[in-house]
PDB file of C-alpha atoms in Angstrom:
ATOM      1  CA  MET A   9      63.564-133.770-156.989  1.00  0.00           C
ATOM      2  CA  LYS A  10      65.185-131.578-154.376  1.00  0.00           C
ATOM      3  CA  LYS A  11      63.341-131.440-151.083  1.00  0.00           C
ATOM      4  CA  SER A  12      63.038-128.392-148.914  1.00  0.00           C
ATOM      5  CA  LEU A  13      62.767-127.523-145.257  1.00  0.00           C
ATOM      6  CA  VAL A  14      59.844-125.585-143.896  1.00  0.00           C
ATOM      7  CA  LYS A  15      59.863-122.343-142.013  1.00  0.00           C
ATOM      8  CA  PHE A  16      60.209-121.767-138.293  1.00  0.00           C
ATOM      9  CA  LEU A  17      57.193-123.011-136.346  1.00  0.00           C
ATOM     10  CA  SER A  18      55.109-123.900-139.387  1.00  0.00           C
ATOM     11  CA  VAL A  19      51.564-124.048-138.029  1.00  0.00           C
ATOM     12  CA  SER A  20      50.590-126.743-140.516  1.00  0.00           C
ATOM     13  CA  ALA A  21      52.928-129.135-138.706  1.00  0.00           C
ATOM     14  CA  LEU A  22      51.928-128.361-135.135  1.00  0.00           C
ATOM     15  CA  ALA A  23      49.522-128.860-132.363  1.00  0.00           C
ATOM     16  CA  LEU A  24      51.069-126.827-129.586  1.00  0.00           C
ATOM     17  CA  SER A  25      50.316-125.602-126.123  1.00  0.00           C
ATOM     18  CA  LEU A  26      51.962-122.233-125.695  1.00  0.00           C
ATOM     19  CA  VAL A  27      55.354-121.504-127.296  1.00  0.00           C
ATOM     20  CA  THR A  28      58.930-120.685-126.442  1.00  0.00           C
ATOM     21  CA  VAL A  29      59.723-117.142-125.348  1.00  0.00           C
ATOM     22  CA  PRO A  30      62.719-115.601-127.148  1.00  0.00           C
ATOM     23  CA  GLY A  31      65.673-115.207-124.813  1.00  0.00           C
ATOM     24  CA  GLN A  32      64.015-117.226-122.018  1.00  0.00           C
ATOM     25  CA  GLY A  33      64.538-120.756-123.205  1.00  0.00           C
ATOM     26  CA  VAL A  34      61.766-123.288-123.559  1.00  0.00           C
ATOM     27  CA  VAL A  35      58.723-122.541-121.467  1.00  0.00           C
ATOM     28  CA  SER A  36      56.111-124.852-122.937  1.00  0.00           C
ATOM     29  CA  THR A  37      55.492-128.291-124.368  1.00  0.00           C
ATOM     30  CA  ILE A  38      55.242-128.558-128.156  1.00  0.00           C
ATOM     31  CA  LEU A  39      53.343-131.436-129.718  1.00  0.00           C
ATOM     32  CA  ALA A  40      54.175-132.138-133.346  1.00  0.00           C
ATOM     33  CA  HIS A  41      52.373-134.650-135.539  1.00  0.00           C
ATOM     34  CA  ASP A  42      54.728-137.473-136.388  1.00  0.00           C
ATOM     35  CA  HIS A  43      54.458-137.233-140.160  1.00  0.00           C
ATOM     36  CA  GLU A  44      56.392-139.516-142.460  1.00  0.00           C
ATOM     37  CA  GLU A  45      59.858-138.069-142.972  1.00  0.00           C
ATOM     38  CA  THR A  46      59.655-136.099-146.189  1.00  0.00           C
ATOM     39  CA  ASP A  47      61.967-133.223-145.315  1.00  0.00           C
ATOM     40  CA  HIS A  48      65.734-133.499-145.314  1.00  0.00           C
ATOM     41  CA  ASN A  49      65.989-131.693-142.019  1.00  0.00           C
ATOM     42  CA  HIS A  50      69.706-131.181-141.451  1.00  0.00           C
ATOM     43  CA  GLU A  51      69.064-130.748-137.757  1.00  0.00           C
ATOM     44  CA  HIS A  52      68.126-134.441-137.595  1.00  0.00           C
ATOM     45  CA  ASP A  53      69.607-135.724-140.848  1.00  0.00           C
ATOM     46  CA  HIS A  54      72.467-137.496-139.096  1.00  0.00           C
ATOM     47  CA  ASN A  55      70.312-140.274-137.618  1.00  0.00           C
ATOM     48  CA  HIS A  56      71.122-139.212-134.100  1.00  0.00           C
ATOM     49  CA  ASP A  57      69.273-141.252-131.502  1.00  0.00           C
ATOM     50  CA  HIS A  58      68.559-139.041-128.515  1.00  0.00           C
ATOM     51  CA  ASP A  59      66.268-140.889-126.153  1.00  0.00           C
ATOM     52  CA  HIS A  60      66.298-137.911-123.823  1.00  0.00           C
ATOM     53  CA  ASP A  61      65.218-135.528-126.579  1.00  0.00           C
ATOM     54  CA  HIS A  62      61.752-136.826-127.226  1.00  0.00           C
ATOM     55  CA  GLU A  63      59.397-139.710-126.763  1.00  0.00           C
ATOM     56  CA  GLU A  64      56.734-141.187-128.970  1.00  0.00           C
ATOM     57  CA  ASN A  65      53.191-141.050-127.635  1.00  0.00           C
ATOM     58  CA  SER A  66      50.129-141.901-129.731  1.00  0.00           C
ATOM     59  CA  GLY A  67      51.650-140.652-132.991  1.00  0.00           C
ATOM     60  CA  LEU A  68      52.962-137.407-131.528  1.00  0.00           C
ATOM     61  CA  THR A  69      56.554-136.372-131.004  1.00  0.00           C
ATOM     62  CA  ILE A  70      56.794-134.724-127.599  1.00  0.00           C
ATOM     63  CA  ILE A  71      59.585-132.597-126.194  1.00  0.00           C
ATOM     64  CA  ASP A  72      59.348-132.064-122.480  1.00  0.00           C
ATOM     65  CA  PRO A  73      60.533-128.524-121.597  1.00  0.00           C
ATOM     66  CA  GLU A  74      62.350-129.965-118.615  1.00  0.00           C
ATOM     67  CA  ASP A  75      64.649-131.863-120.967  1.00  0.00           C
ATOM     68  CA  VAL A  76      65.891-128.691-122.689  1.00  0.00           C
ATOM     69  CA  GLU A  77      68.626-126.966-120.707  1.00  0.00           C
ATOM     70  CA  ASP A  78      70.581-123.755-121.088  1.00  0.00           C
ATOM     71  CA  ARG A  79      74.062-124.110-122.523  1.00  0.00           C
ATOM     72  CA  GLN A  80      77.153-121.953-122.397  1.00  0.00           C
ATOM     73  CA  LEU A  81      79.629-121.091-125.146  1.00  0.00           C
ATOM     74  CA  THR A  82      82.130-123.508-123.577  1.00  0.00           C
ATOM     75  CA  ASP A  83      80.146-126.365-125.181  1.00  0.00           C
ATOM     76  CA  TRP A  84      81.588-125.244-128.519  1.00  0.00           C
ATOM     77  CA  ASP A  85      85.131-124.467-127.306  1.00  0.00           C
ATOM     78  CA  GLY A  86      87.971-125.059-129.710  1.00  0.00           C
ATOM     79  CA  GLU A  87      89.239-124.546-133.228  1.00  0.00           C
ATOM     80  CA  TRP A  88      86.891-125.648-135.982  1.00  0.00           C
ATOM     81  CA  GLN A  89      87.110-126.073-139.761  1.00  0.00           C
ATOM     82  CA  SER A  90      84.408-125.731-142.390  1.00  0.00           C
ATOM     83  CA  VAL A  91      83.480-128.897-144.278  1.00  0.00           C
ATOM     84  CA  TYR A  92      82.500-126.886-147.355  1.00  0.00           C
ATOM     85  CA  PRO A  93      85.928-127.283-149.050  1.00  0.00           C
ATOM     86  CA  TYR A  94      85.619-131.066-148.747  1.00  0.00           C
ATOM     87  CA  LEU A  95      82.281-131.011-150.521  1.00  0.00           C
ATOM     88  CA  GLN A  96      83.823-128.914-153.277  1.00  0.00           C
ATOM     89  CA  ASP A  97      86.925-131.076-153.790  1.00  0.00           C
ATOM     90  CA  GLY A  98      85.010-134.358-153.948  1.00  0.00           C
ATOM     91  CA  THR A  99      86.051-135.782-150.566  1.00  0.00           C
ATOM     92  CA  LEU A 100      82.405-136.071-149.527  1.00  0.00           C
ATOM     93  CA  ASP A 101      81.170-137.637-152.786  1.00  0.00           C
ATOM     94  CA  SER A 102      81.035-141.008-151.028  1.00  0.00           C
ATOM     95  CA  VAL A 103      78.758-139.484-148.386  1.00  0.00           C
ATOM     96  CA  MET A 104      76.419-138.136-151.072  1.00  0.00           C
ATOM     97  CA  ASP A 105      76.433-141.551-152.782  1.00  0.00           C
ATOM     98  CA  LYS A 106      75.469-143.274-149.546  1.00  0.00           C
ATOM     99  CA  LYS A 107      72.627-140.849-148.883  1.00  0.00           C
ATOM    100  CA  ALA A 108      71.298-141.366-152.412  1.00  0.00           C
ATOM    101  CA  SER A 109      71.471-145.154-152.042  1.00  0.00           C
ATOM    102  CA  GLU A 110      69.157-144.884-149.038  1.00  0.00           C
ATOM    103  CA  ASP A 111      66.702-142.508-150.728  1.00  0.00           C
ATOM    104  CA  ASN A 112      64.507-143.222-153.731  1.00  0.00           C
ATOM    105  CA  ASP A 113      63.733-139.553-154.358  1.00  0.00           C
ATOM    106  CA  MET A 114      67.116-137.835-154.521  1.00  0.00           C
ATOM    107  CA  THR A 115      70.247-138.650-156.495  1.00  0.00           C
ATOM    108  CA  ALA A 116      73.809-138.072-155.327  1.00  0.00           C
ATOM    109  CA  GLU A 117      73.891-134.919-157.454  1.00  0.00           C
ATOM    110  CA  ASP A 118      70.674-133.723-155.820  1.00  0.00           C
ATOM    111  CA  TYR A 119      72.254-134.231-152.422  1.00  0.00           C
ATOM    112  CA  LYS A 120      75.434-132.474-153.465  1.00  0.00           C
ATOM    113  CA  GLU A 121      73.418-129.477-154.653  1.00  0.00           C
ATOM    114  CA  TYR A 122      71.437-129.459-151.405  1.00  0.00           C
ATOM    115  CA  TYR A 123      74.548-129.610-149.218  1.00  0.00           C
ATOM    116  CA  ASN A 124      76.380-127.118-151.398  1.00  0.00           C
ATOM    117  CA  THR A 125      73.726-124.578-150.439  1.00  0.00           C
ATOM    118  CA  GLY A 126      73.744-125.671-146.820  1.00  0.00           C
ATOM    119  CA  TYR A 127      77.523-125.807-146.276  1.00  0.00           C
ATOM    120  CA  GLN A 128      78.462-122.776-148.377  1.00  0.00           C
ATOM    121  CA  THR A 129      80.578-120.222-146.521  1.00  0.00           C
ATOM    122  CA  ASP A 130      83.713-118.127-146.893  1.00  0.00           C
ATOM    123  CA  VAL A 131      84.565-118.603-143.196  1.00  0.00           C
ATOM    124  CA  ASN A 132      87.189-121.338-143.318  1.00  0.00           C
ATOM    125  CA  TYR A 133      87.766-121.593-139.565  1.00  0.00           C
ATOM    126  CA  ILE A 134      85.962-120.624-136.389  1.00  0.00           C
ATOM    127  CA  ASN A 135      87.852-120.377-133.104  1.00  0.00           C
ATOM    128  CA  ILE A 136      85.785-120.303-129.920  1.00  0.00           C
ATOM    129  CA  ASP A 137      87.001-119.416-126.429  1.00  0.00           C
ATOM    130  CA  GLY A 138      84.031-120.168-124.246  1.00  0.00           C
ATOM    131  CA  GLU A 139      85.550-118.887-121.015  1.00  0.00           C
ATOM    132  CA  ALA A 140      86.363-115.542-122.619  1.00  0.00           C
ATOM    133  CA  GLY A 141      83.056-115.488-124.482  1.00  0.00           C
ATOM    134  CA  THR A 142      84.700-114.859-127.859  1.00  0.00           C
ATOM    135  CA  ILE A 143      84.156-116.239-131.341  1.00  0.00           C
ATOM    136  CA  THR A 144      86.702-115.596-134.104  1.00  0.00           C
ATOM    137  CA  PHE A 145      85.721-115.954-137.761  1.00  0.00           C
ATOM    138  CA  VAL A 146      88.705-116.684-140.018  1.00  0.00           C
ATOM    139  CA  ARG A 147      88.441-116.016-143.738  1.00  0.00           C
ATOM    140  CA  GLU A 148      91.064-116.352-146.463  1.00  0.00           C
ATOM    141  CA  GLU A 149      92.719-112.987-145.801  1.00  0.00           C
ATOM    142  CA  SER A 150      91.057-111.629-142.680  1.00  0.00           C
ATOM    143  CA  GLN A 151      89.591-112.513-139.320  1.00  0.00           C
ATOM    144  CA  VAL A 152      87.193-110.817-136.913  1.00  0.00           C
ATOM    145  CA  THR A 153      86.381-111.506-133.276  1.00  0.00           C
ATOM    146  CA  GLY A 154      83.237-110.750-131.320  1.00  0.00           C
ATOM    147  CA  ASP A 155      82.311-110.986-127.645  1.00  0.00           C
ATOM    148  CA  TYR A 156      79.051-112.880-127.155  1.00  0.00           C
ATOM    149  CA  GLU A 157      76.547-113.591-124.396  1.00  0.00           C
ATOM    150  CA  TYR A 158      73.911-116.285-124.175  1.00  0.00           C
ATOM    151  CA  ALA A 159      70.431-115.219-125.313  1.00  0.00           C
ATOM    152  CA  GLY A 160      68.379-118.371-124.733  1.00  0.00           C
ATOM    153  CA  SER A 161      67.121-121.170-126.944  1.00  0.00           C
ATOM    154  CA  GLU A 162      64.356-121.651-129.485  1.00  0.00           C
ATOM    155  CA  HIS A 163      62.380-124.626-130.817  1.00  0.00           C
ATOM    156  CA  LEU A 164      62.047-125.181-134.535  1.00  0.00           C
ATOM    157  CA  VAL A 165      59.362-127.563-135.717  1.00  0.00           C
ATOM    158  CA  TYR A 166      59.170-128.997-139.222  1.00  0.00           C
ATOM    159  CA  GLU A 167      56.364-130.434-141.344  1.00  0.00           C
ATOM    160  CA  SER A 168      57.920-133.862-140.886  1.00  0.00           C
ATOM    161  CA  GLY A 169      57.419-133.591-137.132  1.00  0.00           C
ATOM    162  CA  SER A 170      61.156-133.250-136.479  1.00  0.00           C
ATOM    163  CA  ILE A 171      61.971-130.809-133.726  1.00  0.00           C
ATOM    164  CA  GLY A 172      65.264-128.949-133.330  1.00  0.00           C
ATOM    165  CA  VAL A 173      66.645-126.488-130.816  1.00  0.00           C
ATOM    166  CA  ARG A 174      68.895-123.569-131.640  1.00  0.00           C
ATOM    167  CA  TYR A 175      71.051-121.905-129.016  1.00  0.00           C
ATOM    168  CA  LEU A 176      71.275-118.135-129.406  1.00  0.00           C
ATOM    169  CA  PHE A 177      74.161-115.761-128.674  1.00  0.00           C
ATOM    170  CA  THR A 178      74.241-111.981-129.105  1.00  0.00           C
ATOM    171  CA  LYS A 179      77.293-109.809-129.669  1.00  0.00           C
ATOM    172  CA  ILE A 180      78.089-107.414-126.838  1.00  0.00           C
ATOM    173  CA  GLY A 181      81.505-106.214-127.987  1.00  0.00           C
ATOM    174  CA  GLY A 182      84.502-106.891-130.197  1.00  0.00           C
ATOM    175  CA  ASP A 183      85.140-106.063-133.833  1.00  0.00           C
ATOM    176  CA  GLU A 184      82.459-104.091-135.616  1.00  0.00           C
ATOM    177  CA  GLU A 185      82.608-106.512-138.559  1.00  0.00           C
ATOM    178  CA  ALA A 186      81.827-109.544-136.396  1.00  0.00           C
ATOM    179  CA  PRO A 187      78.231-110.791-136.800  1.00  0.00           C
ATOM    180  CA  THR A 188      75.754-109.556-134.222  1.00  0.00           C
ATOM    181  CA  THR A 189      73.687-112.728-133.889  1.00  0.00           C
ATOM    182  CA  ILE A 190      74.888-116.343-133.630  1.00  0.00           C
ATOM    183  CA  GLN A 191      72.808-119.521-133.439  1.00  0.00           C
ATOM    184  CA  PHE A 192      74.168-123.024-132.878  1.00  0.00           C
ATOM    185  CA  SER A 193      72.428-126.271-133.829  1.00  0.00           C
ATOM    186  CA  ASP A 194      74.112-129.554-132.961  1.00  0.00           C
ATOM    187  CA  HIS A 195      71.312-132.049-132.225  1.00  0.00           C
ATOM    188  CA  GLU A 196      71.776-131.668-128.476  1.00  0.00           C
ATOM    189  CA  TYR A 197      69.396-130.286-125.836  1.00  0.00           C
ATOM    190  CA  THR A 198      71.611-130.326-122.756  1.00  0.00           C
ATOM    191  CA  PRO A 199      75.141-129.098-121.939  1.00  0.00           C
ATOM    192  CA  THR A 200      77.310-131.317-124.120  1.00  0.00           C
ATOM    193  CA  LYS A 201      80.695-131.130-125.808  1.00  0.00           C
ATOM    194  CA  VAL A 202      80.074-131.793-129.483  1.00  0.00           C
ATOM    195  CA  ASN A 203      82.135-133.137-132.374  1.00  0.00           C
ATOM    196  CA  HIS A 204      80.489-130.953-135.004  1.00  0.00           C
ATOM    197  CA  TYR A 205      77.825-128.280-135.293  1.00  0.00           C
ATOM    198  CA  HIS A 206      75.817-126.144-137.680  1.00  0.00           C
ATOM    199  CA  ILE A 207      76.037-122.397-137.171  1.00  0.00           C
ATOM    200  CA  TYR A 208      73.896-119.497-138.334  1.00  0.00           C
ATOM    201  CA  PHE A 209      75.238-115.955-138.144  1.00  0.00           C
ATOM    202  CA  SER A 210      74.206-112.564-139.456  1.00  0.00           C
ATOM    203  CA  ASN A 211      73.624-108.946-138.540  1.00  0.00           C
ATOM    204  CA  ASP A 212      69.879-109.530-138.455  1.00  0.00           C
ATOM    205  CA  SER A 213      67.768-110.029-135.352  1.00  0.00           C
ATOM    206  CA  HIS A 214      67.459-113.497-133.860  1.00  0.00           C
ATOM    207  CA  GLU A 215      63.853-113.632-135.010  1.00  0.00           C
ATOM    208  CA  GLU A 216      64.931-113.020-138.599  1.00  0.00           C
ATOM    209  CA  LEU A 217      67.815-115.474-138.401  1.00  0.00           C
ATOM    210  CA  LEU A 218      65.497-118.200-137.112  1.00  0.00           C
ATOM    211  CA  GLU A 219      63.789-118.039-140.505  1.00  0.00           C
ATOM    212  CA  GLU A 220      66.997-119.258-142.187  1.00  0.00           C
ATOM    213  CA  MET A 221      66.554-122.904-143.119  1.00  0.00           C
ATOM    214  CA  ASP A 222      68.626-123.402-146.261  1.00  0.00           C
ATOM    215  CA  HIS A 223      72.065-122.143-145.273  1.00  0.00           C
ATOM    216  CA  TRP A 224      73.802-123.831-142.304  1.00  0.00           C
ATOM    217  CA  PRO A 225      77.612-123.834-142.469  1.00  0.00           C
ATOM    218  CA  THR A 226      78.933-126.903-140.707  1.00  0.00           C
ATOM    219  CA  TYR A 227      82.159-127.263-138.716  1.00  0.00           C
ATOM    220  CA  TYR A 228      84.279-130.134-137.438  1.00  0.00           C
ATOM    221  CA  PRO A 229      87.400-129.971-135.247  1.00  0.00           C
ATOM    222  CA  ALA A 230      90.296-128.308-137.046  1.00  0.00           C
ATOM    223  CA  ASP A 231      92.644-131.206-136.303  1.00  0.00           C
ATOM    224  CA  MET A 232      90.518-133.741-138.201  1.00  0.00           C
ATOM    225  CA  THR A 233      91.773-134.742-141.642  1.00  0.00           C
ATOM    226  CA  ALA A 234      89.563-134.888-144.721  1.00  0.00           C
ATOM    227  CA  GLU A 235      89.525-138.679-144.393  1.00  0.00           C
ATOM    228  CA  ASP A 236      88.533-138.417-140.715  1.00  0.00           C
ATOM    229  CA  ILE A 237      85.550-136.243-141.581  1.00  0.00           C
ATOM    230  CA  GLU A 238      84.490-138.477-144.472  1.00  0.00           C
ATOM    231  CA  HIS A 239      84.647-141.531-142.194  1.00  0.00           C
ATOM    232  CA  GLU A 240      82.673-139.756-139.452  1.00  0.00           C
ATOM    233  CA  MET A 241      79.917-138.785-141.871  1.00  0.00           C
ATOM    234  CA  LEU A 242      79.751-142.252-143.398  1.00  0.00           C
ATOM    235  CA  HIS A 243      79.681-144.214-140.177  1.00  0.00           C
ATOM    236  CA  HIS A 244      78.251-141.876-137.543  1.00  0.00           C
TER     237      HIS A 244
END
């Protein structure tokens, strides 16, 4: 049976003291009950081990606000390719098979359906110039570029107790067709160059976009081959 993510700051999952303030980064400690992992939370579905992200204390997962730092667009510099085509052409079938072999509740087809929703996008490439503050979205027959500025970070807490951070950017210029709000999620909490990321973009407000849990286009460096990406996902 397909499993779902829960909404932003689901109160059933939390015991929290204050909250984050939109556009001002993290200003409080969030305590989340360390439930058994029942949600396939893509923000932590890669088995990343970040000792600096959180610590276990009496059954609670704790994020110290001091560990979450502001980040600039330069962290995502470069030319990036969508992994969605590789899911469609079967390259990532081995990844789905591996996930299913480690899970008694979901089959490989269940996983493929789940990731098909998550990865789906018509933006084949994203080119980011952090110094210039620009993001270019490249589709089959068109591309648009926006100028973006940092708008802070937000916590997301799930029923499982997993905690993620999204980094927010707002358009301040560029092509009219470029999305107005951008949010990055890459499992990091401090300034870090990454080897892949999930991105959320729309013309909605940041508050509305934070509600998006099912659709998270994912990008790897444009110079990686299909086999490189498959290997990275299998052995990361």
